Coordinates of C-alpha atoms in Angstrom, one line a residue:
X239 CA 22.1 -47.2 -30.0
X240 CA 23.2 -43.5 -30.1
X241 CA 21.0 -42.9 -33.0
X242 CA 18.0 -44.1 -30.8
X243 CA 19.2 -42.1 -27.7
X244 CA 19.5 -39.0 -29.9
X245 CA 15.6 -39.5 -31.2
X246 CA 14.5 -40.6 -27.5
X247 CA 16.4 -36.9 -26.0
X248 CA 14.8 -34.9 -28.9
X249 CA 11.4 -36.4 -28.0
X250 CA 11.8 -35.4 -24.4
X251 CA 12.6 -31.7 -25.3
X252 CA 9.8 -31.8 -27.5
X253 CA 7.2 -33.0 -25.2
X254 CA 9.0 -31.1 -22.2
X255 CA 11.2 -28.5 -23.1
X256 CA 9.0 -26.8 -26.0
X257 CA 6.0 -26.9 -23.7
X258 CA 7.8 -24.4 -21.1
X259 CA 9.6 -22.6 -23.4
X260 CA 9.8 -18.9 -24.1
X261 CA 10.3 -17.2 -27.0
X262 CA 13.0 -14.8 -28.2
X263 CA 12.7 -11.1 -27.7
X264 CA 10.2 -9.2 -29.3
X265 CA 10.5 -5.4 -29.6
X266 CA 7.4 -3.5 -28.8
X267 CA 9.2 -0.1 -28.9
X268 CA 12.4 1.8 -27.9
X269 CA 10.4 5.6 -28.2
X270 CA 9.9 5.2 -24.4
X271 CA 12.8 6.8 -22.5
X272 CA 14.0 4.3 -19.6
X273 CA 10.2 2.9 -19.1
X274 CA 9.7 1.0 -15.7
X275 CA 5.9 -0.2 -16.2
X276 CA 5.1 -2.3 -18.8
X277 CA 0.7 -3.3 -18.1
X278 CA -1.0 -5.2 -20.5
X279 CA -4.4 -4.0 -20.5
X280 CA -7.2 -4.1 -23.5
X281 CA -6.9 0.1 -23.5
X282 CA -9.3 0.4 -26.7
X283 CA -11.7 -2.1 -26.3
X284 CA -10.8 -3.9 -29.2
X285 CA -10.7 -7.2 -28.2
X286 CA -6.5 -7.1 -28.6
X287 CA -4.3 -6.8 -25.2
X288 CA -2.4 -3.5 -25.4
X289 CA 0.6 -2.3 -23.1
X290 CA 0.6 0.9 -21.1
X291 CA 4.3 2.4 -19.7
X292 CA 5.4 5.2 -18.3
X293 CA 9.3 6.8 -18.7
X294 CA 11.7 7.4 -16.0
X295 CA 13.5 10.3 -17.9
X296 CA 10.2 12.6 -19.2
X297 CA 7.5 11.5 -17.2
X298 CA 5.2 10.8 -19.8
X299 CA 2.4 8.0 -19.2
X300 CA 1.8 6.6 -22.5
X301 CA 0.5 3.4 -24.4
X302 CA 1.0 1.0 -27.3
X303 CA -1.8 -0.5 -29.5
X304 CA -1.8 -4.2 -30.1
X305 CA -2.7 -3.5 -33.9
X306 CA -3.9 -7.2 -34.8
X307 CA -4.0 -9.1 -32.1
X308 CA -0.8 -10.7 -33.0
X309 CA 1.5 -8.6 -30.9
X310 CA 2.5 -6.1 -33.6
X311 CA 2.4 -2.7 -31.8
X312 CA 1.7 0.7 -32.6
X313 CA 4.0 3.9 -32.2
X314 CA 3.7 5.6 -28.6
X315 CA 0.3 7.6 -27.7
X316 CA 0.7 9.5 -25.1
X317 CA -1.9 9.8 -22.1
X318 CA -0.6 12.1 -20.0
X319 CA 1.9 14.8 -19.9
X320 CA 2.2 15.8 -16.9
X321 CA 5.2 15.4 -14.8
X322 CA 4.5 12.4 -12.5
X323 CA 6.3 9.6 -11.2
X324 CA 3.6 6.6 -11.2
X325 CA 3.5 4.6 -7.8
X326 CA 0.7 2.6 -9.1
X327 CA -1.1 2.8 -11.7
X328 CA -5.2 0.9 -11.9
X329 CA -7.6 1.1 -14.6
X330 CA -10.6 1.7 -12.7
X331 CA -14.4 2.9 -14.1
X332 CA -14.5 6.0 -11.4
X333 CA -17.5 7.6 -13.1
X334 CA -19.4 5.2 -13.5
X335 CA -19.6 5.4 -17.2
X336 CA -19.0 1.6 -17.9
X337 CA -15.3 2.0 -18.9
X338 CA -12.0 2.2 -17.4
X339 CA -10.4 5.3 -16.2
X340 CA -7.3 5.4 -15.3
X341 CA -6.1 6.2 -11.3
X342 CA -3.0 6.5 -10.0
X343 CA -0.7 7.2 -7.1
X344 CA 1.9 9.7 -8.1
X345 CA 5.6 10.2 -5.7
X346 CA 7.5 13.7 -5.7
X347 CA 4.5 15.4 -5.1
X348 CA 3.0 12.4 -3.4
X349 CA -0.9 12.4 -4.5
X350 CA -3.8 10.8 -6.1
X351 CA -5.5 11.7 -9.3
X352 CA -7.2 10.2 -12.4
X353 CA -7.5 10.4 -16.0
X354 CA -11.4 9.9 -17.8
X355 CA -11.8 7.2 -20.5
X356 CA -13.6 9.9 -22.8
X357 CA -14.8 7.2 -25.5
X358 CA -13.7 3.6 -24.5
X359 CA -10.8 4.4 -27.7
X360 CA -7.7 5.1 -25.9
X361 CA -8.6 8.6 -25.3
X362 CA -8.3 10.2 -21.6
X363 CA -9.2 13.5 -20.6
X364 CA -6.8 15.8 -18.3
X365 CA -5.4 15.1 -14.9
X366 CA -7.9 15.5 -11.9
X367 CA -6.1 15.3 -8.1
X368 CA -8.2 14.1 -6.4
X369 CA -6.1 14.4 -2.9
X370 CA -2.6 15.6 -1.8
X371 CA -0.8 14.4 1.3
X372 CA 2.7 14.2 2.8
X373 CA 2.7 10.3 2.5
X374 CA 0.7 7.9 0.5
X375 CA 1.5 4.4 0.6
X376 CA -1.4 2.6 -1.0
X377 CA -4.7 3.3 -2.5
X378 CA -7.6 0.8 -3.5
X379 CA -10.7 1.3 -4.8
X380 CA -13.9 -0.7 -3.2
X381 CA -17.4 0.3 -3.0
X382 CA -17.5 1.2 0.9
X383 CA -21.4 2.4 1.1
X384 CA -22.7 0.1 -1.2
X385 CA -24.0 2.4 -3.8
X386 CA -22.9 1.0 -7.0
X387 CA -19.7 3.3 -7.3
X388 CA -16.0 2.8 -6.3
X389 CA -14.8 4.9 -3.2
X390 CA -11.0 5.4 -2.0
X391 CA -8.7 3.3 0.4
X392 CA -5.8 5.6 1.3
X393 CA -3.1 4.4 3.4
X394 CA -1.2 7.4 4.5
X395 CA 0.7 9.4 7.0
X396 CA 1.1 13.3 7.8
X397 CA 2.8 14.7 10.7
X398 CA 0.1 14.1 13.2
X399 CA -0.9 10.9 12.2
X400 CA -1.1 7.1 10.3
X401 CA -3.8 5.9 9.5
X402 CA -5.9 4.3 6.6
X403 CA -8.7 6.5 5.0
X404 CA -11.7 6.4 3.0
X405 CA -12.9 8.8 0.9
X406 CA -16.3 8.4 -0.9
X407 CA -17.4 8.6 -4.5
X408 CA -20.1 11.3 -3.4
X409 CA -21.7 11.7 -6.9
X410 CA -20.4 8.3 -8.8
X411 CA -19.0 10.5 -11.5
X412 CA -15.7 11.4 -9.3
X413 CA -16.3 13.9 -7.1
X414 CA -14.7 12.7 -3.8
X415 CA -15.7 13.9 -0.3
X416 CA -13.6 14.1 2.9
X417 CA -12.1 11.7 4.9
X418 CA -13.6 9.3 6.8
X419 CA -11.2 7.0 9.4
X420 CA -10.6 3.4 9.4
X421 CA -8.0 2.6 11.2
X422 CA -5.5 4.7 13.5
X423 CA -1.8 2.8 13.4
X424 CA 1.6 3.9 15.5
X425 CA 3.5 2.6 12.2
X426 CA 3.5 3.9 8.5
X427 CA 2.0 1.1 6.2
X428 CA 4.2 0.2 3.6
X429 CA 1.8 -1.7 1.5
X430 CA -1.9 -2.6 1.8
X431 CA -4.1 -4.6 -0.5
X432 CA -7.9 -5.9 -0.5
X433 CA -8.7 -9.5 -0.3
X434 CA -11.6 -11.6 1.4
X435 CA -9.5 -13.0 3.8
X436 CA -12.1 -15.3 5.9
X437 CA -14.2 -15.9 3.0
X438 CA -17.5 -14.1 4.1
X439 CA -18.0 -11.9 0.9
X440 CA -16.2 -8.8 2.3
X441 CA -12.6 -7.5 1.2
X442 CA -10.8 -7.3 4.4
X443 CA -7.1 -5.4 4.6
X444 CA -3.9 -6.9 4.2
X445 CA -1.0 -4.8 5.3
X446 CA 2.4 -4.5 6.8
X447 CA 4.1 -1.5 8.0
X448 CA 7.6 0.2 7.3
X449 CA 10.0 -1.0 10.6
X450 CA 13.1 -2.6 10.7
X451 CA 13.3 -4.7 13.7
X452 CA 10.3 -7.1 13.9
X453 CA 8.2 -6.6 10.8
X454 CA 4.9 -8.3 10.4
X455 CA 1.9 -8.9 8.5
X456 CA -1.7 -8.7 9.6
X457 CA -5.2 -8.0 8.5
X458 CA -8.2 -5.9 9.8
X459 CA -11.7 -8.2 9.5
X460 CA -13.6 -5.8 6.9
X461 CA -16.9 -6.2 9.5
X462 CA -19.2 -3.8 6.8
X463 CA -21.2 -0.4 7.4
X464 CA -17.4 1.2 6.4
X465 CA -15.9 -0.4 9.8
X466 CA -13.1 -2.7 10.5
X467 CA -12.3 -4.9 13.3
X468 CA -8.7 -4.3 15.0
X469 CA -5.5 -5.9 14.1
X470 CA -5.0 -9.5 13.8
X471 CA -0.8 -10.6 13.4
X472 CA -0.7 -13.1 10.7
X473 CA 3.1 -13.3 11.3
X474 CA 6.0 -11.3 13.0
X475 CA 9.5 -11.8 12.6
X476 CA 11.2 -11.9 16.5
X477 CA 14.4 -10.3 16.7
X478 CA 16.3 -12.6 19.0
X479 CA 15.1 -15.4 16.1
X480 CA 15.8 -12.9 13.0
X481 CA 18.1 -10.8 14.2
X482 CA 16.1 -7.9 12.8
X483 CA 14.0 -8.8 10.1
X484 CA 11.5 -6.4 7.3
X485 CA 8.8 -7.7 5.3
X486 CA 9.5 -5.6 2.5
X487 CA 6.8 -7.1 -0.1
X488 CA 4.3 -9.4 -0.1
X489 CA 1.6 -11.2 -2.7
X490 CA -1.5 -13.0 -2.2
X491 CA -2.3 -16.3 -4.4
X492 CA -2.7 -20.0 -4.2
X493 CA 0.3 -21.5 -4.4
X494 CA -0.4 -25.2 -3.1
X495 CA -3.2 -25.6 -5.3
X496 CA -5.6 -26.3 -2.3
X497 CA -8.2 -23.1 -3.6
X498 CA -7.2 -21.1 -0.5
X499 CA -4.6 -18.2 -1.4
X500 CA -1.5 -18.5 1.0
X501 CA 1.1 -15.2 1.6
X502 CA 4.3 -14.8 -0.1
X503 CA 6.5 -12.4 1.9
X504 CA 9.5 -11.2 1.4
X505 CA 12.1 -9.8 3.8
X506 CA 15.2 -8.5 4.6
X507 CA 17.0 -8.9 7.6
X508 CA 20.1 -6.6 9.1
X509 CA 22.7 -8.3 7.5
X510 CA 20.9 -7.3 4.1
X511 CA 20.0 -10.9 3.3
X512 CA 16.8 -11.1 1.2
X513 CA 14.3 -13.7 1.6
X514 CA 10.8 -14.7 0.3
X515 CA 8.9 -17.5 2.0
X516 CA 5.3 -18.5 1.7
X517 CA 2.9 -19.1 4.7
X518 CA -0.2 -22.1 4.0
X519 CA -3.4 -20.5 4.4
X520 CA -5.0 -23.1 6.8
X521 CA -8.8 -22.5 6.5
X522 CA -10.0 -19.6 4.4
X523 CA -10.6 -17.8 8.1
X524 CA -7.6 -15.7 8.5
X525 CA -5.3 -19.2 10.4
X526 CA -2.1 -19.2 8.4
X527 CA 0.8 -22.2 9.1
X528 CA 4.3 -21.6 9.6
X529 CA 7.1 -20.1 7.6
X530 CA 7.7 -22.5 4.7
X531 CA 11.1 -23.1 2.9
X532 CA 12.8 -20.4 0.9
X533 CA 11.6 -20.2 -2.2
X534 CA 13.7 -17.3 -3.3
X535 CA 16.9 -16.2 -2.1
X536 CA 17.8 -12.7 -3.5
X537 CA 15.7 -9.6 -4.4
X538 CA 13.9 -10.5 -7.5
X539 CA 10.5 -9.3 -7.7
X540 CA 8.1 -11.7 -8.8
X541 CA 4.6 -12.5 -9.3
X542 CA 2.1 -15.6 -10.2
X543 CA 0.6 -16.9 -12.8
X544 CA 0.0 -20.5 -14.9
X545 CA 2.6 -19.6 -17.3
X546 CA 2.5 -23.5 -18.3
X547 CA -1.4 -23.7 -18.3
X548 CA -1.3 -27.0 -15.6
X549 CA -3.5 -25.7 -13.0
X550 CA -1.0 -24.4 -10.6
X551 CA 0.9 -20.8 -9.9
X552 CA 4.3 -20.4 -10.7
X553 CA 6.4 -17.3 -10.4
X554 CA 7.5 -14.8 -13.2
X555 CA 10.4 -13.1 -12.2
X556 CA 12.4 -10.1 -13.1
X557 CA 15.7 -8.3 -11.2
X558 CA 16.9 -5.3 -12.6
X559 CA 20.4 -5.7 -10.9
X560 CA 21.1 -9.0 -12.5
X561 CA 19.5 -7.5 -15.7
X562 CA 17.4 -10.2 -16.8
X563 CA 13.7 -12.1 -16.7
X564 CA 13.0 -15.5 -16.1
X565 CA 10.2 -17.4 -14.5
X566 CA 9.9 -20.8 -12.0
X567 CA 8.0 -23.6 -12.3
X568 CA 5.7 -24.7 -9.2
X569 CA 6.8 -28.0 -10.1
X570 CA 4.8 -29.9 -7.9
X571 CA 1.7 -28.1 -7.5
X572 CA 2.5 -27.7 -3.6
X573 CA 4.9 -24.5 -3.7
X574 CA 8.2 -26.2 -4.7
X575 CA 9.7 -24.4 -7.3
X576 CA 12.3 -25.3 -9.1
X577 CA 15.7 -23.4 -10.6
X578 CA 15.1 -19.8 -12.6
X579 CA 14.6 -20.3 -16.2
X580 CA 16.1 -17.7 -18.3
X581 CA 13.4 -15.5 -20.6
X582 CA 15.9 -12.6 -20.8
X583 CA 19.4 -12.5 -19.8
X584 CA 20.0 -9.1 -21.4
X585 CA 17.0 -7.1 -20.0
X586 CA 18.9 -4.2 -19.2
X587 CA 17.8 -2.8 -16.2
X588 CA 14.6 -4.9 -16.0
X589 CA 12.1 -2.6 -14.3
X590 CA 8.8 -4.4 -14.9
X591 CA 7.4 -7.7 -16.4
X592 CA 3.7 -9.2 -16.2
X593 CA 2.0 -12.1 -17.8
X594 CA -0.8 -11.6 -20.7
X595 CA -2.0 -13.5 -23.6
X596 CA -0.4 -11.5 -26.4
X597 CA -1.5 -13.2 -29.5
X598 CA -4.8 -14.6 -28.2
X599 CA -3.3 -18.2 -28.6
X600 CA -4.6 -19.2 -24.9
X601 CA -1.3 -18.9 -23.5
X602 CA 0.4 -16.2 -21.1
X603 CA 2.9 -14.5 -23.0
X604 CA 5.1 -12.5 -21.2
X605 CA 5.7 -8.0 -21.7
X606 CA 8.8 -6.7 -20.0
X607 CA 10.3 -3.4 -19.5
X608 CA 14.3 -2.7 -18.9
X609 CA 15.0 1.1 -18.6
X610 CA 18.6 0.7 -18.9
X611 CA 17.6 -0.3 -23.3
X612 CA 14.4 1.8 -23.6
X613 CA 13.3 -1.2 -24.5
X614 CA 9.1 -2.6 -24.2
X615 CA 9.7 -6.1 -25.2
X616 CA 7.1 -9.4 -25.2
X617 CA 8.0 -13.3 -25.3
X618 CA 5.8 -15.8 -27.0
X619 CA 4.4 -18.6 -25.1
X620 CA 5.6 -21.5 -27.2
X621 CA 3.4 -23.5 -25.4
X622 CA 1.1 -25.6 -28.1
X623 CA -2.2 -23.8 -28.3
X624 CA -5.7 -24.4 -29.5
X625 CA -5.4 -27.2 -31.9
X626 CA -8.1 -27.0 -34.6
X627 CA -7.9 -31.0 -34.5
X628 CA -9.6 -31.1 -30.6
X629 CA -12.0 -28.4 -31.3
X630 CA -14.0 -31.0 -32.7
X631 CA -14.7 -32.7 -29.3
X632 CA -16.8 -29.8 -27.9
X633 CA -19.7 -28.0 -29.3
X634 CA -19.5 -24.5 -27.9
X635 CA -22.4 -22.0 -28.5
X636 CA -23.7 -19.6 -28.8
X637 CA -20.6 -17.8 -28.9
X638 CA -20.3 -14.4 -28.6
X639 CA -22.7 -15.0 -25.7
X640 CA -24.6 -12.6 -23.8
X641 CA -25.1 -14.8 -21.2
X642 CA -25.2 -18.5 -20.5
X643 CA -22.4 -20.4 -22.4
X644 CA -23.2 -24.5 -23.4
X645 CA -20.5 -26.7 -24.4
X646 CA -21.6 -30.3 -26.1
X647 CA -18.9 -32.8 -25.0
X648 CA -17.7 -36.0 -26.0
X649 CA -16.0 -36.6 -23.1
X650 CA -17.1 -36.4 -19.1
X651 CA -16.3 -32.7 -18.5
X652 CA -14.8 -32.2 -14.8
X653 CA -14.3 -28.1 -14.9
X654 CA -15.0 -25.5 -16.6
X655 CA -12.8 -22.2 -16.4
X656 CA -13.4 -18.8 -17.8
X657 CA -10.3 -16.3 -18.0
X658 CA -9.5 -12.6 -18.9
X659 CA -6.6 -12.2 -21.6
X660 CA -4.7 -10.9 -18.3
X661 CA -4.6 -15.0 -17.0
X662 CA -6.9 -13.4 -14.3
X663 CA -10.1 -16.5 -13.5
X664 CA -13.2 -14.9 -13.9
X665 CA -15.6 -17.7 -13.1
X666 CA -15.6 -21.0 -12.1
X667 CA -18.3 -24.5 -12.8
X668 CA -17.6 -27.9 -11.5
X669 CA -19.3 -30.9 -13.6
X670 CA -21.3 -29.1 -15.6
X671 CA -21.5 -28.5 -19.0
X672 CA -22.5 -24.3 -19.4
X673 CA -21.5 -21.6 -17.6
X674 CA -22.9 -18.2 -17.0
X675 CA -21.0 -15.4 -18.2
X676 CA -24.1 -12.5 -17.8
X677 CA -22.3 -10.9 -14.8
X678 CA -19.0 -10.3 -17.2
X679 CA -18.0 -7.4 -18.4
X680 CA -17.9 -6.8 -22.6
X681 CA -15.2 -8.4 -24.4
X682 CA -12.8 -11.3 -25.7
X683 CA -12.4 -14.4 -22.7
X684 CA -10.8 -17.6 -22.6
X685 CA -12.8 -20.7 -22.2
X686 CA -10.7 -24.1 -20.6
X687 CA -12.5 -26.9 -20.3
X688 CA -11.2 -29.7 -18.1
X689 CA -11.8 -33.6 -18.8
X690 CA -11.9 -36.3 -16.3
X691 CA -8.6 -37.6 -16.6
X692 CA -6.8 -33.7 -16.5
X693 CA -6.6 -33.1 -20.3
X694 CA -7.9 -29.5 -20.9
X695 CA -8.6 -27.5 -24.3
X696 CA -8.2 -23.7 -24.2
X697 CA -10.9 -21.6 -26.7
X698 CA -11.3 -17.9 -27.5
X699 CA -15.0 -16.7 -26.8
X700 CA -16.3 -13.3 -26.8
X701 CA -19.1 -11.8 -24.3
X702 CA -21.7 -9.6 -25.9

């Protein structure tokens, strides 16, 4: 009987245990002093996912080539020696060139500026600021005039004024012009991002703003022709209900797994209690439902991905107080998320973390940073992969593919889902059995493909 119970456990663990599981620690480099970024980003075009950083002690931007493809680094390259600290950091194509140039948001001076991809190898060209003000919170790039280049979104304040900017692209090679208004505010933003909020083809803005009594969220309709509508409160805290409460951070994503993104906030109220709840996004036209349960209850900063490859977001998580990085399952599919599971419980300092498939298995590895270690570090997904034994079920070709991709099945095919190595969805077919990939960008993509009954397979293609 104990002998059978013993089997039966060790099955369980197999089947569910070894599917969620995380490696151990895997040392990309300790040259970095204290680095607080750690974005996976194919820097070389090679195919291979490779990790930019930054250090908090020289102010060196710098980056680490994924040699093979199976997560075995390079020494440090720098990028850029100047003196900066990174606020963001974006790998944009500013000129126009057809690769990705890197921009940035710099504190201490605060300003923007960017670095050219001079050959699509890893090499950048000198610092160029493109503009210096007292205050920038935020800065997105979208093609305001519809020219075929990326302009500037500048959330920023100066001692007149707050107000979100653009700035145009004048000459698609990175010239910028002057500023142009969008939107006059009473309150300095403390974070802004881009998304089609009421699903008309438009990136609207998402925002909140730095106060400490009744903070809120809101968006301004993007209503095209470089104009914006005015102010629309998704949600405000009310003091006599919060007692004073900030949004202090907020993310975007589907969370119930309805295809609508719904709003993760988090906030902090005057007692110092730290809270992130998640508002349903009701119709895809800006309506969002209540405040929904707590689904974290302390300052880690997290963001979403599959990290179990079963259709729905859950949350990677890293807290540099607790030193450590763990993740939570969306364990339902409907936002509930279950306890923290442990990746790293030694991250010293854990300043970063993001989700990436490391050694193009088809699985989300995760890349962490603690600056208290100089330590760049990345955790297998021990998730089962592609199996060579269910490859045989589809047909897929031609692959590389410069456009249309067909896929000869076996079995009814339900969906079929093309992804970047950063977990990103690219594109999207429902009961079909091709997809057209001529709108991607160069490069190496995963292909799932989605049965009937849920079973899916996971295959590398590449995109001439």
């Amino acid at each position: 009987m104990k002998t059978k119970l013993l089997f039966t456990l060790l099955i369980f663990w197999a089947i569910s245990g070894f599917a969620q599981q995380f490696g151990q620690q895997q040392v990309i480099s300790t040259e970095t002093e204290k680095p607080y970024l750690s974005i996976p980003f194919d820097i070389d075009n090679d195919g291979f996912v490779d990790i930019l950083t930054a250090s908090g002690e020289t102010y060196k931007m710098s980056w680490y080539r994924n040699l093979d493809g199976n997560g075995n680094f390079s020494s440090e390259i720098i990028i850029n020696e100047t003196p900066v600290y990174y606020l963001s950091v974006d790998f944009v194509d500013i000129d126009t060139d057809g690769d990705m140039d890197i921009l940035y948001l710099s504190n201490n001076a605060s300003y923007i500026a960017w670095l050219e991809n001079l050959d699509g190898a890893g090499n950048f060209g000198t610092e160029q600021i493109i503009n210096e003000q007292d205050f920038i919170s935020s800065v997105k790039t979208l093609d305001m005039d519809n020219d075929g280049d990326q302009d500037l979104i500048v959330a920023l304040a100066n001692s007149s004024s707050v107000k979100i900017v653009w700035y145009e692209n004048e000459n698609g090679q990175g010239t910028f012009g002057p500023e142009n208004l969008l939107i006059q505010n009473d309150n300095e933003f403390a974070k802004i991002l881009l998304e089609d909020i009421d699903n008309d083809g438009l990136l609207d803005i998402l925002a909140t703003e730095f106060v400490y009594v009744q903070g809120k969220i809101f968006w301004y309709k993007n209503l095209g022709n470089a104009t914006f509508g005015p102010m629309q409160i998704i949600y405000q805290f009310l003091y006599v209900q919060s007692g004073g409460t900030n949004i202090i951070g907020f993310e975007y994503a589907d969370i119930n797994t309805d295809g609508k993104k719904d709003l993760i906030m988090t906030s902090v109220d005057d007692n110092s209690v730290v809270s992130t709840h998640w508002l349903e996004n009701l119709d895809n036209q800006g309506n969002f439902g209540d405040l929904q349960s707590i689904i974290l209850d302390f300052y880690d900063q997290y963001l979403f991905y599959d990290l179990d490859n079963d259709n729905d977001n859950d949350m990677l998580l890293w807290n540099r107080d607790l030193d450590n990085v763990s993740w939570k399952k969306n364990e339902d599919g409907e936002g509930t998320f279950g306890t923290p599971i442990i990746i790293n419980a030694a991250a010293d300092f854990a300043s970063d973390a993001k989700a990436a498939d490391i050694d193009g298995d088809g699985w989300l590895d995760i890349v962490s940073a603690s600056a208290g270690n100089n330590k760049l570090a990345w955790y297998k997904n021990n998730t089962l992969g592609i199996s060579e034994n269910e490859i045989a079920n589809y047909h897929i070709y031609p692959n590389p593919t410069s456009g249309v991709l067909y896929i000869e099945s076996k079995l009814p095919i339900s969906q079929i889902s093309v992804f970047n190595l950063l977990g990103q969805r690219i594109e999207t077919t429902i009961d079909k059995k091709q997809i057209d990939l001529s709108k991607a960008e160069t490069g190496v993509y995963l292909l799932k493909i989605e049965d009937g009954n849920g079973n899916f397979q996971t295959h590398k293609i590449v995109k001439e």
